[in-house]
C-alpha cells in the first residue's frame, strides 16, 4: 500500500513539475558527478543569490523525488500523507495562479541505478551543466558494472543542455575532461592545471591567530581568469572539495558575466553544507573535523590527506565508519583507506563490520596494533575517545550516512546545542 501511494504521489509531482517548468521557464544549473555535487550546488547558489532570485535542491535525495520537490518548492513529506496531499495542491496552485517564481534553479542530479538520469532528462532542461569529478572508485557504483557505465549514465545530463547552454567541467579529472567534446556547447573548465580557464593556486589552511590550539578557520587561495589573479577565502571549512566547489561557482559567474569580486565575496561566509570538513570545537579543547555527511574512498582519501597536512600540537585521531554502496570493491577500498590512515594518523578507531578491513589495511601498512581499535558500537567509540579529548588533539569523524557518525560528533562537541 505504501509503495503504491508513493508511486502515485511521485507520478503526480513529476507531472506538476514538468508543467511548472513549461509555465515559468526558469533558468537552470544542473550538477552531476560522483563527488562534490552538494558542495558545488551550495557554492553556486551562494553566488547566484547575490544577483538573482534563486532556489536550490534542499537535500541529496534521489532524482525521482528531489527534482520535483525543488521545482515545486515543497518539502519532503516522508511518511505523512497529509503533507504529500498539501504538496499536490501547492503544485496545482502554481499552475492555476501566477506566482513570483525563482529566476534560477540549482539542481543536484545524482544517480543510484541505471536509467535514473535518462528519466530525469526526459523532462529537465538546463542552461548550465556542471560535472564535478569521477574518481577511480566512485560512490554509488554498486548497481553498475563499471566506472565507465556509471559515467555513461551521468553524462546523459549533458543532453539536457539548451543549444546555447554552457558545460562546466573539472579539468583536473581526466574522465570529466574527456567529456568536453560531448556536443557543441560553450565550455568552461576549472582546476589547478594550466589549461583550466578558471584556475586555482596557492591553497592554504587558515588558522585562528588568537589561540594556542592552532584551530583551523578556513582556506585561502587565488583564482586566475583571463590574466587576472584575485585572492579568495572560505571561512568555516577546509579541504579540496570546498575549493573545487568554489571554482565551479566562479565558473558559473564568469559564464554569466557576473562581477567576480562580488561573487568571491559571496563565497567567503556562505552557508556551508554540514558534515563536510567542518572544524568544530570539541570538549576539553580538542579539534573535531566533522566529515560525517557521507563517505566514499575518494572523499576519505581527501580527508586523510588534509589531516596529514594539518598543523597541530597533539595527536591525530581518525574515527572511520563503514563505506557503503561499493559492491565487489568493498574490501579492497576499505583496506586502501587503512593504509592511508597508517601514513597520516596517530590513532585509528574503526566502526562497523566493513571497517574491519580499514583496520586490516592499517596493520598491513605497519601501523602499531595498539594504535588501532576495532569497534562495533558508537558507545564503545565514545568511551575510547573520552581520554583523547585534550587540547591539541584533532579527531576526524567520517563514515557513510547510514552509519550516523554525526551522533559521535554531537556527543563530543563543546556546544552540542549548535549541532
mmCIF file of C-alpha atoms in Angstrom:
data_model
loop_
_atom_site.group_PDB
_atom_site.id
_atom_site.type_symbol
_atom_site.label_atom_id
_atom_site.label_comp_id
_atom_site.label_asym_id
_atom_site.label_seq_id
_atom_site.Cartn_x
_atom_site.Cartn_y
_atom_site.Cartn_z
ATOM 1 C CA UNK A 1 0.000 0.000 0.000
ATOM 2 C CA UNK A 2 2.778 2.417 0.922
ATOM 3 C CA UNK A 3 4.694 1.636 -2.280
ATOM 4 C CA UNK A 4 1.581 2.206 -4.386
ATOM 5 C CA UNK A 5 0.864 5.501 -2.613
ATOM 6 C CA UNK A 6 4.474 6.598 -3.134
ATOM 7 C CA UNK A 7 4.364 5.772 -6.855
ATOM 8 C CA UNK A 8 1.118 7.701 -7.320
ATOM 9 C CA UNK A 9 2.386 10.756 -5.415
ATOM 10 C CA UNK A 10 5.697 10.720 -7.286
ATOM 11 C CA UNK A 11 3.962 10.484 -10.664
ATOM 12 C CA UNK A 12 1.673 13.412 -9.837
ATOM 13 C CA UNK A 13 4.515 15.607 -8.576
ATOM 14 C CA UNK A 14 6.653 14.822 -11.612
ATOM 15 C CA UNK A 15 3.781 15.800 -13.906
ATOM 16 C CA UNK A 16 3.258 19.042 -11.983
ATOM 17 C CA UNK A 17 6.995 19.745 -12.139
ATOM 18 C CA UNK A 18 7.017 19.312 -15.929
ATOM 19 C CA UNK A 19 4.102 21.720 -16.296
ATOM 20 C CA UNK A 20 5.597 24.269 -13.899
ATOM 21 C CA UNK A 21 8.827 24.314 -15.910
ATOM 22 C CA UNK A 22 6.840 24.915 -19.094
ATOM 23 C CA UNK A 23 4.859 27.726 -17.492
ATOM 24 C CA UNK A 24 7.615 29.680 -15.718
ATOM 25 C CA UNK A 25 10.683 28.732 -17.830
ATOM 26 C CA UNK A 26 13.299 29.356 -15.106
ATOM 27 C CA UNK A 27 16.970 29.146 -15.935
ATOM 28 C CA UNK A 28 18.576 26.019 -14.514
ATOM 29 C CA UNK A 29 22.028 24.954 -13.324
ATOM 30 C CA UNK A 30 22.163 21.149 -13.119
ATOM 31 C CA UNK A 31 25.092 19.488 -11.346
ATOM 32 C CA UNK A 32 26.299 15.906 -11.539
ATOM 33 C CA UNK A 33 29.444 13.882 -10.888
ATOM 34 C CA UNK A 34 30.408 11.268 -8.315
ATOM 35 C CA UNK A 35 31.776 13.539 -5.580
ATOM 36 C CA UNK A 36 31.362 17.223 -4.749
ATOM 37 C CA UNK A 37 27.845 17.738 -6.096
ATOM 38 C CA UNK A 38 26.253 19.098 -2.935
ATOM 39 C CA UNK A 39 29.154 21.396 -2.045
ATOM 40 C CA UNK A 40 29.144 22.751 -5.607
ATOM 41 C CA UNK A 41 25.377 23.219 -5.516
ATOM 42 C CA UNK A 42 25.611 25.278 -2.325
ATOM 43 C CA UNK A 43 28.506 27.384 -3.654
ATOM 44 C CA UNK A 44 26.687 28.087 -6.947
ATOM 45 C CA UNK A 45 23.551 29.039 -5.026
ATOM 46 C CA UNK A 46 25.545 31.439 -2.812
ATOM 47 C CA UNK A 47 26.928 33.252 -5.869
ATOM 48 C CA UNK A 48 23.715 33.390 -7.906
ATOM 49 C CA UNK A 49 21.715 34.541 -4.877
ATOM 50 C CA UNK A 50 23.764 37.764 -4.876
ATOM 51 C CA UNK A 51 22.279 38.648 -8.242
ATOM 52 C CA UNK A 52 19.012 36.722 -8.744
ATOM 53 C CA UNK A 53 16.013 35.112 -7.072
ATOM 54 C CA UNK A 54 17.285 31.528 -6.733
ATOM 55 C CA UNK A 55 16.140 28.165 -5.339
ATOM 56 C CA UNK A 56 18.358 25.124 -4.783
ATOM 57 C CA UNK A 57 17.853 21.434 -4.111
ATOM 58 C CA UNK A 58 17.343 21.038 -0.381
ATOM 59 C CA UNK A 59 18.833 17.591 0.197
ATOM 60 C CA UNK A 60 20.642 14.860 -1.689
ATOM 61 C CA UNK A 61 17.515 12.772 -2.251
ATOM 62 C CA UNK A 62 17.260 10.632 -5.378
ATOM 63 C CA UNK A 63 16.244 12.372 -8.614
ATOM 64 C CA UNK A 64 12.830 10.731 -8.690
ATOM 65 C CA UNK A 65 11.590 12.892 -5.828
ATOM 66 C CA UNK A 66 14.261 15.566 -5.186
ATOM 67 C CA UNK A 67 13.990 17.330 -8.535
ATOM 68 C CA UNK A 68 10.173 17.696 -8.433
ATOM 69 C CA UNK A 69 10.456 18.933 -4.816
ATOM 70 C CA UNK A 70 12.929 21.601 -5.929
ATOM 71 C CA UNK A 71 10.936 22.663 -8.972
ATOM 72 C CA UNK A 72 7.704 22.925 -6.962
ATOM 73 C CA UNK A 73 9.358 24.426 -3.882
ATOM 74 C CA UNK A 74 7.826 21.922 -1.454
ATOM 75 C CA UNK A 75 9.173 19.852 1.475
ATOM 76 C CA UNK A 76 9.628 16.097 1.603
ATOM 77 C CA UNK A 77 6.540 14.651 3.242
ATOM 78 C CA UNK A 78 8.299 11.460 4.303
ATOM 79 C CA UNK A 79 5.591 9.201 5.794
ATOM 80 C CA UNK A 80 2.956 11.882 6.327
ATOM 81 C CA UNK A 81 0.219 11.561 3.662
ATOM 82 C CA UNK A 82 -1.288 14.922 4.659
ATOM 83 C CA UNK A 83 1.935 16.712 3.746
ATOM 84 C CA UNK A 84 2.030 14.963 0.366
ATOM 85 C CA UNK A 85 -1.583 15.912 -0.347
ATOM 86 C CA UNK A 86 -0.811 19.522 0.609
ATOM 87 C CA UNK A 87 2.198 19.372 -1.738
ATOM 88 C CA UNK A 88 -0.021 18.320 -4.624
ATOM 89 C CA UNK A 89 -2.370 21.242 -4.012
ATOM 90 C CA UNK A 90 0.625 23.582 -3.835
ATOM 91 C CA UNK A 91 1.713 22.366 -7.256
ATOM 92 C CA UNK A 92 -1.778 22.919 -8.637
ATOM 93 C CA UNK A 93 -1.778 26.460 -7.239
ATOM 94 C CA UNK A 94 1.477 27.196 -9.074
ATOM 95 C CA UNK A 95 -0.187 26.119 -12.313
ATOM 96 C CA UNK A 96 -3.511 27.889 -11.821
ATOM 97 C CA UNK A 97 -2.289 31.185 -10.344
ATOM 98 C CA UNK A 98 0.633 33.461 -11.183
ATOM 99 C CA UNK A 99 3.433 33.331 -8.641
ATOM 100 C CA UNK A 100 6.788 35.012 -8.108
ATOM 101 C CA UNK A 101 8.763 32.020 -9.284
ATOM 102 C CA UNK A 102 12.609 31.892 -8.949
ATOM 103 C CA UNK A 103 14.669 33.146 -11.876
ATOM 104 C CA UNK A 104 17.193 30.330 -11.377
ATOM 105 C CA UNK A 105 17.037 26.783 -10.038
ATOM 106 C CA UNK A 106 20.196 24.992 -8.865
ATOM 107 C CA UNK A 107 19.568 21.249 -9.095
ATOM 108 C CA UNK A 108 21.718 18.372 -7.906
ATOM 109 C CA UNK A 109 21.350 15.385 -10.228
ATOM 110 C CA UNK A 110 22.691 12.105 -8.872
ATOM 111 C CA UNK A 111 22.047 8.516 -9.899
ATOM 112 C CA UNK A 112 21.725 5.318 -7.886
ATOM 113 C CA UNK A 113 20.631 2.862 -10.589
ATOM 114 C CA UNK A 114 20.863 2.557 -14.386
ATOM 115 C CA UNK A 115 18.115 4.596 -16.035
ATOM 116 C CA UNK A 116 17.890 7.274 -13.305
ATOM 117 C CA UNK A 117 19.413 10.063 -15.410
ATOM 118 C CA UNK A 118 17.545 9.045 -18.559
ATOM 119 C CA UNK A 119 14.245 9.513 -16.730
ATOM 120 C CA UNK A 120 15.335 12.891 -15.421
ATOM 121 C CA UNK A 121 16.428 14.361 -18.745
ATOM 122 C CA UNK A 122 13.142 13.263 -20.315
ATOM 123 C CA UNK A 123 11.680 16.494 -18.903
ATOM 124 C CA UNK A 124 14.518 18.554 -17.416
ATOM 125 C CA UNK A 125 16.379 21.169 -19.450
ATOM 126 C CA UNK A 126 19.461 23.089 -18.346
ATOM 127 C CA UNK A 127 21.145 26.381 -19.178
ATOM 128 C CA UNK A 128 24.326 25.280 -17.400
ATOM 129 C CA UNK A 129 25.559 21.780 -16.599
ATOM 130 C CA UNK A 130 28.434 21.277 -14.155
ATOM 131 C CA UNK A 131 30.283 17.962 -13.929
ATOM 132 C CA UNK A 132 32.429 17.670 -10.795
ATOM 133 C CA UNK A 133 34.603 14.553 -10.511
ATOM 134 C CA UNK A 134 34.645 10.830 -11.339
ATOM 135 C CA UNK A 135 37.183 9.133 -9.039
ATOM 136 C CA UNK A 136 38.579 5.696 -9.834
ATOM 137 C CA UNK A 137 36.196 4.091 -7.362
ATOM 138 C CA UNK A 138 33.077 6.277 -7.296
ATOM 139 C CA UNK A 139 30.355 6.048 -4.646
ATOM 140 C CA UNK A 140 27.002 4.552 -5.746
ATOM 141 C CA UNK A 141 28.790 2.143 -8.089
ATOM 142 C CA UNK A 142 27.137 -0.905 -6.514
ATOM 143 C CA UNK A 143 24.462 -1.271 -9.219
ATOM 144 C CA UNK A 144 26.748 -0.513 -12.181
ATOM 145 C CA UNK A 145 29.109 -2.924 -13.891
ATOM 146 C CA UNK A 146 31.979 -0.440 -14.019
ATOM 147 C CA UNK A 147 33.032 3.172 -13.603
ATOM 148 C CA UNK A 148 32.547 3.667 -17.360
ATOM 149 C CA UNK A 149 28.919 2.548 -17.075
ATOM 150 C CA UNK A 150 28.334 4.999 -14.244
ATOM 151 C CA UNK A 151 29.911 7.835 -16.235
ATOM 152 C CA UNK A 152 27.819 6.911 -19.290
ATOM 153 C CA UNK A 153 24.686 7.254 -17.147
ATOM 154 C CA UNK A 154 25.667 10.558 -15.578
ATOM 155 C CA UNK A 155 26.871 12.225 -18.765
ATOM 156 C CA UNK A 156 23.331 11.916 -20.140
ATOM 157 C CA UNK A 157 22.709 15.151 -18.238
ATOM 158 C CA UNK A 158 24.631 16.958 -20.996
ATOM 159 C CA UNK A 159 21.781 16.096 -23.369
ATOM 160 C CA UNK A 160 19.536 18.320 -21.222
ATOM 161 C CA UNK A 161 21.600 21.394 -22.147
ATOM 162 C CA UNK A 162 19.963 24.002 -24.348
ATOM 163 C CA UNK A 163 21.658 24.681 -27.673
ATOM 164 C CA UNK A 164 23.140 27.899 -26.295
ATOM 165 C CA UNK A 165 23.906 26.315 -22.925
ATOM 166 C CA UNK A 166 27.244 26.070 -21.124
ATOM 167 C CA UNK A 167 29.056 22.928 -19.986
ATOM 168 C CA UNK A 168 31.364 23.477 -16.991
ATOM 169 C CA UNK A 169 33.884 20.713 -16.266
ATOM 170 C CA UNK A 170 36.585 19.923 -13.727
ATOM 171 C CA UNK A 171 39.789 19.986 -15.792
ATOM 172 C CA UNK A 172 41.777 18.163 -13.103
ATOM 173 C CA UNK A 173 39.742 14.990 -13.595
ATOM 174 C CA UNK A 174 40.690 13.194 -16.811
ATOM 175 C CA UNK A 175 37.369 11.346 -17.038
ATOM 176 C CA UNK A 176 35.465 14.638 -16.746
ATOM 177 C CA UNK A 177 37.804 16.483 -19.098
ATOM 178 C CA UNK A 178 37.155 13.808 -21.734
ATOM 179 C CA UNK A 179 33.527 14.974 -21.872
ATOM 180 C CA UNK A 180 34.449 18.366 -23.335
ATOM 181 C CA UNK A 181 33.723 17.064 -26.825
ATOM 182 C CA UNK A 182 30.228 15.824 -25.930
ATOM 183 C CA UNK A 183 28.059 18.100 -28.038
ATOM 184 C CA UNK A 184 28.904 21.565 -29.330
ATOM 185 C CA UNK A 185 28.162 23.691 -26.304
ATOM 186 C CA UNK A 186 30.223 26.504 -24.857
ATOM 187 C CA UNK A 187 32.827 25.013 -22.487
ATOM 188 C CA UNK A 188 34.239 26.398 -19.242
ATOM 189 C CA UNK A 189 36.818 24.453 -17.235
ATOM 190 C CA UNK A 190 38.229 24.849 -13.745
ATOM 191 C CA UNK A 191 41.011 23.299 -11.694
ATOM 192 C CA UNK A 192 44.687 23.610 -10.854
ATOM 193 C CA UNK A 193 46.178 22.717 -14.240
ATOM 194 C CA UNK A 194 47.382 25.498 -16.540
ATOM 195 C CA UNK A 195 44.826 24.597 -19.207
ATOM 196 C CA UNK A 196 41.895 25.363 -16.901
ATOM 197 C CA UNK A 197 40.042 28.557 -17.781
ATOM 198 C CA UNK A 198 39.315 29.281 -14.114
ATOM 199 C CA UNK A 199 42.444 28.217 -12.248
ATOM 200 C CA UNK A 200 43.272 27.934 -8.550
ATOM 201 C CA UNK A 201 46.683 28.233 -6.911
ATOM 202 C CA UNK A 202 48.315 28.732 -3.513
ATOM 203 C CA UNK A 203 45.766 26.750 -1.484
ATOM 204 C CA UNK A 204 46.465 27.109 2.240
ATOM 205 C CA UNK A 205 44.686 26.337 5.500
ATOM 206 C CA UNK A 206 43.898 29.421 7.578
ATOM 207 C CA UNK A 207 44.401 29.206 11.341
ATOM 208 C CA UNK A 208 42.912 31.379 14.057
ATOM 209 C CA UNK A 209 45.547 33.824 15.285
ATOM 210 C CA UNK A 210 44.284 34.286 18.827
ATOM 211 C CA UNK A 211 44.568 30.737 20.127
ATOM 212 C CA UNK A 212 47.281 28.303 21.157
ATOM 213 C CA UNK A 213 45.253 25.437 19.696
ATOM 214 C CA UNK A 214 46.087 26.222 16.062
ATOM 215 C CA UNK A 215 42.374 25.980 15.295
ATOM 216 C CA UNK A 216 41.759 25.943 11.512
ATOM 217 C CA UNK A 217 39.203 28.529 10.466
ATOM 218 C CA UNK A 218 39.058 28.051 6.698
ATOM 219 C CA UNK A 219 41.049 28.084 3.473
ATOM 220 C CA UNK A 220 42.569 30.750 1.263
ATOM 221 C CA UNK A 221 43.659 30.537 -2.367
ATOM 222 C CA UNK A 222 43.981 32.543 -5.558
ATOM 223 C CA UNK A 223 41.710 32.441 -8.586
ATOM 224 C CA UNK A 224 43.133 33.222 -12.037
ATOM 225 C CA UNK A 225 40.928 34.016 -15.020
ATOM 226 C CA UNK A 226 41.718 35.820 -18.293
ATOM 227 C CA UNK A 227 45.030 37.125 -16.961
ATOM 228 C CA UNK A 228 43.600 38.460 -13.714
ATOM 229 C CA UNK A 229 44.517 36.994 -10.320
ATOM 230 C CA UNK A 230 42.283 37.508 -7.295
ATOM 231 C CA UNK A 231 42.571 36.380 -3.659
ATOM 232 C CA UNK A 232 39.752 34.275 -2.256
ATOM 233 C CA UNK A 233 38.936 32.614 1.045
ATOM 234 C CA UNK A 234 36.230 30.455 2.585
ATOM 235 C CA UNK A 235 35.614 30.588 6.310
ATOM 236 C CA UNK A 236 34.332 27.697 8.414
ATOM 237 C CA UNK A 237 35.593 24.658 6.496
ATOM 238 C CA UNK A 238 38.642 23.355 4.693
ATOM 239 C CA UNK A 239 39.580 20.730 2.147
ATOM 240 C CA UNK A 240 39.906 20.341 -1.600
ATOM 241 C CA UNK A 241 36.182 19.712 -2.124
ATOM 242 C CA UNK A 242 35.310 23.197 -0.921
ATOM 243 C CA UNK A 243 37.891 24.717 -3.251
ATOM 244 C CA UNK A 244 36.532 22.808 -6.250
ATOM 245 C CA UNK A 245 33.005 23.860 -5.277
ATOM 246 C CA UNK A 246 34.123 27.488 -5.203
ATOM 247 C CA UNK A 247 35.797 27.155 -8.616
ATOM 248 C CA UNK A 248 32.602 25.682 -10.063
ATOM 249 C CA UNK A 249 30.636 28.626 -8.705
ATOM 250 C CA UNK A 250 33.159 31.154 -10.064
ATOM 251 C CA UNK A 251 32.914 29.425 -13.455
ATOM 252 C CA UNK A 252 29.153 29.976 -13.409
ATOM 253 C CA UNK A 253 29.750 33.639 -12.581
ATOM 254 C CA UNK A 254 32.212 34.057 -15.450
ATOM 255 C CA UNK A 255 29.883 32.255 -17.881
ATOM 256 C CA UNK A 256 27.125 34.732 -16.957
ATOM 257 C CA UNK A 257 29.454 37.765 -16.928
ATOM 258 C CA UNK A 258 28.722 38.445 -13.265
ATOM 259 C CA UNK A 259 31.003 40.586 -11.117
ATOM 260 C CA UNK A 260 33.787 38.234 -9.974
ATOM 261 C CA UNK A 261 34.780 40.295 -6.933
ATOM 262 C CA UNK A 262 31.168 40.222 -5.725
ATOM 263 C CA UNK A 263 30.980 36.506 -6.494
ATOM 264 C CA UNK A 264 34.097 35.720 -4.460
ATOM 265 C CA UNK A 265 32.725 37.837 -1.639
ATOM 266 C CA UNK A 266 29.576 35.679 -1.632
ATOM 267 C CA UNK A 267 31.735 32.617 -1.019
ATOM 268 C CA UNK A 268 33.610 33.982 1.981
ATOM 269 C CA UNK A 269 30.991 33.122 4.614
ATOM 270 C CA UNK A 270 28.295 31.307 2.661
ATOM 271 C CA UNK A 271 26.011 28.670 4.168
ATOM 272 C CA UNK A 272 28.356 25.699 4.034
ATOM 273 C CA UNK A 273 26.843 22.215 3.967
ATOM 274 C CA UNK A 274 27.049 20.453 7.349
ATOM 275 C CA UNK A 275 29.226 17.416 7.875
ATOM 276 C CA UNK A 276 31.737 18.275 5.165
ATOM 277 C CA UNK A 277 35.212 19.016 6.564
ATOM 278 C CA UNK A 278 33.837 21.398 9.174
ATOM 279 C CA UNK A 279 36.159 22.454 12.004
ATOM 280 C CA UNK A 280 34.294 22.201 15.316
ATOM 281 C CA UNK A 281 35.486 22.883 18.862
ATOM 282 C CA UNK A 282 35.343 19.667 20.858
ATOM 283 C CA UNK A 283 35.117 19.044 24.552
ATOM 284 C CA UNK A 284 38.227 19.798 26.590
ATOM 285 C CA UNK A 285 39.586 21.987 23.769
ATOM 286 C CA UNK A 286 40.063 19.233 21.190
ATOM 287 C CA UNK A 287 39.503 19.874 17.483
ATOM 288 C CA UNK A 288 36.815 17.866 15.684
ATOM 289 C CA UNK A 289 36.933 17.595 11.913
ATOM 290 C CA UNK A 290 33.319 16.773 11.059
ATOM 291 C CA UNK A 291 33.179 14.991 7.684
ATOM 292 C CA UNK A 292 30.213 12.807 8.583
ATOM 293 C CA UNK A 293 27.770 13.647 5.793
ATOM 294 C CA UNK A 294 28.840 10.632 3.775
ATOM 295 C CA UNK A 295 31.915 8.646 2.839
ATOM 296 C CA UNK A 296 33.496 7.198 -0.266
ATOM 297 C CA UNK A 297 37.069 6.099 -0.969
ATOM 298 C CA UNK A 298 37.934 9.358 -2.732
ATOM 299 C CA UNK A 299 36.342 11.577 -0.077
ATOM 300 C CA UNK A 300 38.008 9.611 2.698
ATOM 301 C CA UNK A 301 41.399 9.835 0.988
ATOM 302 C CA UNK A 302 40.953 13.610 0.652
ATOM 303 C CA UNK A 303 40.043 13.949 4.332
ATOM 304 C CA UNK A 304 43.069 11.917 5.434
ATOM 305 C CA UNK A 305 45.327 13.991 3.182
ATOM 306 C CA UNK A 306 44.075 17.206 4.799
ATOM 307 C CA UNK A 307 44.569 15.699 8.249
ATOM 308 C CA UNK A 308 48.151 14.848 7.332
ATOM 309 C CA UNK A 309 48.781 18.473 6.344
ATOM 310 C CA UNK A 310 47.038 19.902 9.418
ATOM 311 C CA UNK A 311 49.441 21.732 11.747
ATOM 312 C CA UNK A 312 48.510 20.777 15.317
ATOM 313 C CA UNK A 313 50.443 20.202 18.521
ATOM 314 C CA UNK A 314 48.770 16.957 19.604
ATOM 315 C CA UNK A 315 47.746 13.625 18.153
ATOM 316 C CA UNK A 316 45.715 12.981 15.017
ATOM 317 C CA UNK A 317 42.874 10.506 15.522
ATOM 318 C CA UNK A 318 40.647 9.064 12.792
ATOM 319 C CA UNK A 319 37.231 7.602 13.613
ATOM 320 C CA UNK A 320 36.230 5.858 10.383
ATOM 321 C CA UNK A 321 32.972 4.013 9.785
ATOM 322 C CA UNK A 322 31.803 1.707 7.010
ATOM 323 C CA UNK A 323 31.751 2.978 3.418
ATOM 324 C CA UNK A 324 28.628 1.644 1.729
ATOM 325 C CA UNK A 325 27.409 1.035 -1.838
ATOM 326 C CA UNK A 326 30.793 -0.197 -3.087
ATOM 327 C CA UNK A 327 29.677 -3.699 -4.064
ATOM 328 C CA UNK A 328 32.516 -6.022 -5.049
ATOM 329 C CA UNK A 329 35.085 -3.286 -4.326
ATOM 330 C CA UNK A 330 34.206 -3.091 -0.609
ATOM 331 C CA UNK A 331 37.118 -4.975 0.990
ATOM 332 C CA UNK A 332 39.804 -3.572 -1.304
ATOM 333 C CA UNK A 333 38.589 0.016 -0.867
ATOM 334 C CA UNK A 334 38.497 -0.227 2.917
ATOM 335 C CA UNK A 335 41.996 -1.747 3.078
ATOM 336 C CA UNK A 336 43.355 1.076 0.907
ATOM 337 C CA UNK A 337 41.905 3.645 3.288
ATOM 338 C CA UNK A 338 43.513 1.790 6.183
ATOM 339 C CA UNK A 339 46.922 2.065 4.549
ATOM 340 C CA UNK A 340 46.423 5.818 4.098
ATOM 341 C CA UNK A 341 45.337 6.169 7.724
ATOM 342 C CA UNK A 342 48.514 4.406 8.811
ATOM 343 C CA UNK A 343 50.567 7.022 6.962
ATOM 344 C CA UNK A 344 48.736 10.073 8.295
ATOM 345 C CA UNK A 345 47.180 9.317 11.692
ATOM 346 C CA UNK A 346 48.484 8.513 15.160
ATOM 347 C CA UNK A 347 45.400 6.577 16.279
ATOM 348 C CA UNK A 348 42.762 4.752 14.220
ATOM 349 C CA UNK A 349 39.316 3.813 15.507
ATOM 350 C CA UNK A 350 37.039 1.862 13.163
ATOM 351 C CA UNK A 351 33.282 1.397 13.490
ATOM 352 C CA UNK A 352 31.352 -1.321 11.677
ATOM 353 C CA UNK A 353 31.917 -4.708 10.065
ATOM 354 C CA UNK A 354 33.204 -3.374 6.754
ATOM 355 C CA UNK A 355 35.528 -1.002 8.587
ATOM 356 C CA UNK A 356 37.363 -4.043 9.974
ATOM 357 C CA UNK A 357 39.111 -4.039 6.592
ATOM 358 C CA UNK A 358 40.285 -0.470 7.281
ATOM 359 C CA UNK A 359 41.975 -1.764 10.423
ATOM 360 C CA UNK A 360 43.444 -4.669 8.437
ATOM 361 C CA UNK A 361 44.846 -2.311 5.815
ATOM 362 C CA UNK A 362 46.411 -0.136 8.516
ATOM 363 C CA UNK A 363 48.072 -3.160 10.138
ATOM 364 C CA UNK A 364 49.430 -4.348 6.782
ATOM 365 C CA UNK A 365 50.868 -0.853 6.244
ATOM 366 C CA UNK A 366 52.763 -1.049 9.509
ATOM 367 C CA UNK A 367 50.557 0.818 11.975
ATOM 368 C CA UNK A 368 51.082 -0.468 15.514
ATOM 369 C CA UNK A 369 48.269 -2.721 16.708
ATOM 370 C CA UNK A 370 47.951 -0.805 19.986
ATOM 371 C CA UNK A 371 47.156 2.324 17.939
ATOM 372 C CA UNK A 372 44.159 0.615 16.304
ATOM 373 C CA UNK A 373 40.760 -0.017 17.868
ATOM 374 C CA UNK A 374 38.165 -2.110 16.001
ATOM 375 C CA UNK A 375 34.756 -1.297 17.490
ATOM 376 C CA UNK A 376 31.150 -2.055 16.569
ATOM 377 C CA UNK A 377 29.050 0.239 18.773
ATOM 378 C CA UNK A 378 29.020 4.014 18.995
ATOM 379 C CA UNK A 379 29.030 3.789 22.794
ATOM 380 C CA UNK A 380 32.372 1.975 22.563
ATOM 381 C CA UNK A 381 33.757 4.706 20.304
ATOM 382 C CA UNK A 382 32.690 7.432 22.726
ATOM 383 C CA UNK A 383 34.323 5.604 25.605
ATOM 384 C CA UNK A 384 37.552 5.256 23.611
ATOM 385 C CA UNK A 385 37.509 8.972 22.783
ATOM 386 C CA UNK A 386 36.981 10.029 26.398
ATOM 387 C CA UNK A 387 40.708 10.191 27.178
ATOM 388 C CA UNK A 388 41.635 11.567 23.750
ATOM 389 C CA UNK A 389 39.629 14.778 24.107
ATOM 390 C CA UNK A 390 42.514 17.051 25.097
ATOM 391 C CA UNK A 391 43.815 20.391 23.772
ATOM 392 C CA UNK A 392 45.936 19.959 20.653
ATOM 393 C CA UNK A 393 44.387 16.687 19.505
ATOM 394 C CA UNK A 394 42.445 16.580 16.221
ATOM 395 C CA UNK A 395 39.729 13.983 15.647
ATOM 396 C CA UNK A 396 38.442 13.206 12.153
ATOM 397 C CA UNK A 397 34.989 11.578 12.148
ATOM 398 C CA UNK A 398 33.803 10.074 8.855
ATOM 399 C CA UNK A 399 31.534 7.314 7.556
ATOM 400 C CA UNK A 400 28.614 6.655 5.226
ATOM 401 C CA UNK A 401 25.257 8.249 6.002
ATOM 402 C CA UNK A 402 23.671 5.075 7.351
ATOM 403 C CA UNK A 403 26.412 4.813 9.981
ATOM 404 C CA UNK A 404 25.072 8.016 11.608
ATOM 405 C CA UNK A 405 28.560 9.197 12.521
ATOM 406 C CA UNK A 406 27.183 12.695 13.208
ATOM 407 C CA UNK A 407 25.912 11.344 16.541
ATOM 408 C CA UNK A 408 29.524 10.852 17.604
ATOM 409 C CA UNK A 409 30.317 14.456 16.708
ATOM 410 C CA UNK A 410 27.307 15.697 18.642
ATOM 411 C CA UNK A 411 28.380 13.727 21.719
ATOM 412 C CA UNK A 412 31.931 15.125 21.817
ATOM 413 C CA UNK A 413 31.461 18.721 20.610
ATOM 414 C CA UNK A 414 31.772 21.552 23.124
ATOM 415 C CA UNK A 415 28.418 23.063 22.135
ATOM 416 C CA UNK A 416 26.032 20.249 21.095
ATOM 417 C CA UNK A 417 23.189 22.762 21.026
ATOM 418 C CA UNK A 418 24.746 24.032 17.780
ATOM 419 C CA UNK A 419 24.602 20.630 16.102
#
